[in-house]
Tab-separated table of C-alpha atoms in Angstrom:
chain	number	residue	atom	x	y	z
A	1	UNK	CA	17.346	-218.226	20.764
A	2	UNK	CA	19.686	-220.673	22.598
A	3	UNK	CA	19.572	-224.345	21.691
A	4	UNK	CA	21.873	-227.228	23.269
A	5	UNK	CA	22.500	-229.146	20.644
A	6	UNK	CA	24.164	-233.265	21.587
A	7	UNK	CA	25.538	-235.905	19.484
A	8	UNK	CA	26.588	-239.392	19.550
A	9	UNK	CA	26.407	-241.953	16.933
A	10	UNK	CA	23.215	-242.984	15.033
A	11	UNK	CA	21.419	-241.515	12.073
A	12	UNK	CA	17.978	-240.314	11.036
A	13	UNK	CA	15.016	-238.266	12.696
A	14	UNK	CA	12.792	-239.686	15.964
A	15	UNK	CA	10.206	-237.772	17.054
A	16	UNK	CA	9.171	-238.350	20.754
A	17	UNK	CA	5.782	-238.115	22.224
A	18	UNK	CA	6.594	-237.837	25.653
A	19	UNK	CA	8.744	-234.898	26.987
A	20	UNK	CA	7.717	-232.960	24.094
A	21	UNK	CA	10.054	-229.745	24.520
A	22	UNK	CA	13.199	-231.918	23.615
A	23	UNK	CA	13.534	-232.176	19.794
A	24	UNK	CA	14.907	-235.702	20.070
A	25	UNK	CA	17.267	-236.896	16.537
A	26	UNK	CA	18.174	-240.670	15.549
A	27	UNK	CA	17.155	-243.325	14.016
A	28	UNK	CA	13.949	-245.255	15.325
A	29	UNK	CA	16.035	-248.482	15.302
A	30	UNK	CA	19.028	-246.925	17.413
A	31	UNK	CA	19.214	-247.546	20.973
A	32	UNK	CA	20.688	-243.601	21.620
A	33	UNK	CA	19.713	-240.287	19.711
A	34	UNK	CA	22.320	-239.242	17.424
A	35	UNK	CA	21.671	-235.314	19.031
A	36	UNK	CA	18.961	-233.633	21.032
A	37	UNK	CA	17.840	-229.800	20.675
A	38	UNK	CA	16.876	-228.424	24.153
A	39	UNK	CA	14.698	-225.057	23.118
A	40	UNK	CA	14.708	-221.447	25.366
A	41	UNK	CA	12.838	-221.566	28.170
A	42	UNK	CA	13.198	-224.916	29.343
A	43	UNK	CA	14.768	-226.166	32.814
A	44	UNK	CA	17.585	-228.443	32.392
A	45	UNK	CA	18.691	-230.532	35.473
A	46	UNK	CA	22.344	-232.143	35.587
A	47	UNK	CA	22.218	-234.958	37.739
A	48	UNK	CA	26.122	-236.165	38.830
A	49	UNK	CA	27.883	-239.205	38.490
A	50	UNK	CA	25.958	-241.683	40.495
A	51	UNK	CA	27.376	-244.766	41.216
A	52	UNK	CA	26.060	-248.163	42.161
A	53	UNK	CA	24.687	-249.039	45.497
A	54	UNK	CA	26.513	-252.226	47.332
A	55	UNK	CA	24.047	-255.380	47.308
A	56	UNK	CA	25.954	-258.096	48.935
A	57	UNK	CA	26.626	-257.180	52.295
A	58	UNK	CA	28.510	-260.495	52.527
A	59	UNK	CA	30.895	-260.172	49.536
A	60	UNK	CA	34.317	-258.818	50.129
A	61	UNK	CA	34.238	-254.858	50.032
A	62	UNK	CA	35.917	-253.636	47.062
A	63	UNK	CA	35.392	-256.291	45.125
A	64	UNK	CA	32.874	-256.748	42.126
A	65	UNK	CA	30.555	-259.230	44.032
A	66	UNK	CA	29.906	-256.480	46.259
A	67	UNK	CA	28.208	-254.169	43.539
A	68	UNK	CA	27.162	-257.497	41.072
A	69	UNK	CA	28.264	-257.282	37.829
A	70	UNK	CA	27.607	-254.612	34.947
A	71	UNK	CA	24.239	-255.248	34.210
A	72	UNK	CA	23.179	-254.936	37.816
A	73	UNK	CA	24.981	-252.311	38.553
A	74	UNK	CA	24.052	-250.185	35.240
A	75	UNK	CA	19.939	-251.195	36.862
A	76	UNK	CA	20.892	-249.975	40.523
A	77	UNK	CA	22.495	-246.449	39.566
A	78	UNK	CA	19.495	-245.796	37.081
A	79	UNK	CA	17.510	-246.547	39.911
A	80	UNK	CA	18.992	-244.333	41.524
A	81	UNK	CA	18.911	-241.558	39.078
A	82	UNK	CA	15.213	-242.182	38.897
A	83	UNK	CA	14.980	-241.570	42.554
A	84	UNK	CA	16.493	-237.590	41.584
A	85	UNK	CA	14.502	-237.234	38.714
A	86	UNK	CA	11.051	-237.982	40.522
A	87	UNK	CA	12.208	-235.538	43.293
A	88	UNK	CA	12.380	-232.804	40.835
A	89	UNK	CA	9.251	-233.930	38.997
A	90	UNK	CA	10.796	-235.500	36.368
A	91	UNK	CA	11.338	-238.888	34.383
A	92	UNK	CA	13.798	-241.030	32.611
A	93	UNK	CA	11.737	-239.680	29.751
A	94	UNK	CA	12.848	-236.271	30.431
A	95	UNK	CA	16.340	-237.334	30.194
A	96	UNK	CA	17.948	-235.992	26.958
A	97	UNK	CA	22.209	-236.489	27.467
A	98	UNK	CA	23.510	-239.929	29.319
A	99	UNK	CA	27.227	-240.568	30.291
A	100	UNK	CA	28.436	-243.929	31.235
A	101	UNK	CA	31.621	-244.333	32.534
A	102	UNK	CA	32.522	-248.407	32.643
A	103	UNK	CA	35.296	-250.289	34.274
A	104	UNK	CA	37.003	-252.704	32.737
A	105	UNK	CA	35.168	-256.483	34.031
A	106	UNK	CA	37.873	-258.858	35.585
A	107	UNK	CA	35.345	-261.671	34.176
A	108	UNK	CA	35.999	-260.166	31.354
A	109	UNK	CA	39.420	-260.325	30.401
A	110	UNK	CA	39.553	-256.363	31.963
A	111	UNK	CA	37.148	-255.091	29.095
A	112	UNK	CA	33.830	-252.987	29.395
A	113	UNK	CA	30.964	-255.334	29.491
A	114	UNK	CA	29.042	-253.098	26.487
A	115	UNK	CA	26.295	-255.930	26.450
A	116	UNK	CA	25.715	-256.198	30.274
A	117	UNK	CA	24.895	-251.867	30.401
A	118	UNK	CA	22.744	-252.331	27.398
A	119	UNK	CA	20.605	-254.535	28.924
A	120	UNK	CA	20.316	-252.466	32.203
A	121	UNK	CA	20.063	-249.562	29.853
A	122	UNK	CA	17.305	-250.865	27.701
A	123	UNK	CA	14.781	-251.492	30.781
A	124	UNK	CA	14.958	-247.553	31.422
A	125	UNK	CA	15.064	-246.034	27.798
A	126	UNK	CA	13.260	-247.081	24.644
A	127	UNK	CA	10.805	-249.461	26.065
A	128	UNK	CA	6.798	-249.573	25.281
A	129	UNK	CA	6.621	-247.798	29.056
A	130	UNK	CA	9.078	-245.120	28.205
A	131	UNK	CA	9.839	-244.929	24.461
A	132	UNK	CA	12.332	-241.941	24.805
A	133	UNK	CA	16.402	-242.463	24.128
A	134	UNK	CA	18.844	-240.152	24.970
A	135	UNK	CA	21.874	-238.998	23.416
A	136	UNK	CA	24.772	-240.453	24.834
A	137	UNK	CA	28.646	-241.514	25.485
A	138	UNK	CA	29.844	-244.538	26.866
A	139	UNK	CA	34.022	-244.781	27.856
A	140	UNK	CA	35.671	-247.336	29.734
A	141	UNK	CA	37.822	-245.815	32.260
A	142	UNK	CA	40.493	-247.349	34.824
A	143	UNK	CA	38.768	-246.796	38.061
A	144	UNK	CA	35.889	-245.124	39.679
A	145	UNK	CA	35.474	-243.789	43.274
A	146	UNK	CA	35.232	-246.844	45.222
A	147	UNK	CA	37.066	-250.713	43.763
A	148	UNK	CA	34.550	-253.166	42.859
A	149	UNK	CA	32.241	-250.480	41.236
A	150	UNK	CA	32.295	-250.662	37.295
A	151	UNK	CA	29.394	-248.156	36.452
A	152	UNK	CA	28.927	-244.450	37.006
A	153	UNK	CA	26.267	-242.562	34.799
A	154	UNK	CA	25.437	-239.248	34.829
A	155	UNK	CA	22.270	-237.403	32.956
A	156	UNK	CA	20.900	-234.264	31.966
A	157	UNK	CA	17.253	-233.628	32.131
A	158	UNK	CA	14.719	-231.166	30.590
A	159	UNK	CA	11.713	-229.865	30.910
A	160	UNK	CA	9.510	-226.751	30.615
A	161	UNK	CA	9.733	-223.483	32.672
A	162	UNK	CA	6.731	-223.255	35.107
């Protein structure tokens, strides 16, 4: 029997209501799962990096003002992702694995703005709407595609075979 199994940091066991064929691992208290067991015969969709759409048509291009800061942009890519997910049939509740790439804030000091994706993060993932968490990794990196963007996620989705 195959099983994908994912870690990140948290402890204890969560069980999740919603999306069902994902054992889903971590403490009820943790924002992420510690790991997530995908079973046979389940569909698993790998959306790409998605990055942040520009909101201030106004603000220099390039340039954080352009994208708004972490929070916003963490809201506008998962937004986005949502947009794939639904396409396929899916949810941020089917969404088992999360990577977050983050770019260094000039407001800041140059360092990740942890607090600002949280709070995008937490209006998509462990809410009363949409208790599920995913396992996940968060990195600050030096750059991504386009200056002025400081978020790219990317997620991987499950559910069952039809």
């Amino acid at each position: 029997m195959r099983k994908l199994i994912l870690a990140t940091a948290a402890l204890g066991l969560l069980a999740s209501p919603a999306a069902a064929q994902v054992k889903r691992i971590g403490a009820p208290t943790s924002p992420i799962l510690q790991a997530a067991v995908v079973p046979a015969g389940t569909d698993i969709m790998y959306v790409s990096g998605i990055t942040p759409p520009a909101l201030n048509a106004g603000a220099p291009a390039g340039t954080p003002q352009e994208f708004g800061d972490t929070k916003t942009q963490t809201i506008g890519v998962l937004k986005r992702i949502e947009d794939i997910l639904k396409a396929e049939g899916l949810t941020h509740g089917d969404v088992f694995m999360m990577r977050v790439l983050l770019v260094g804030d000039p407001a800041k000091g140059g360092k990740m703005d942890f607090a600002g994706m949280m709070e995008g993060y937490n209006q998509f993932y462990g809410t009363a709407a949409q208790p599920n968490k995913t396992a996940r990794i968060t990195s600050q990196v030096a750059a991504l595609v386009a200056p002025g963007m400081m978020v790219e996620i990317e997620v991987q989705a499950a559910k069952p075979k039809k």
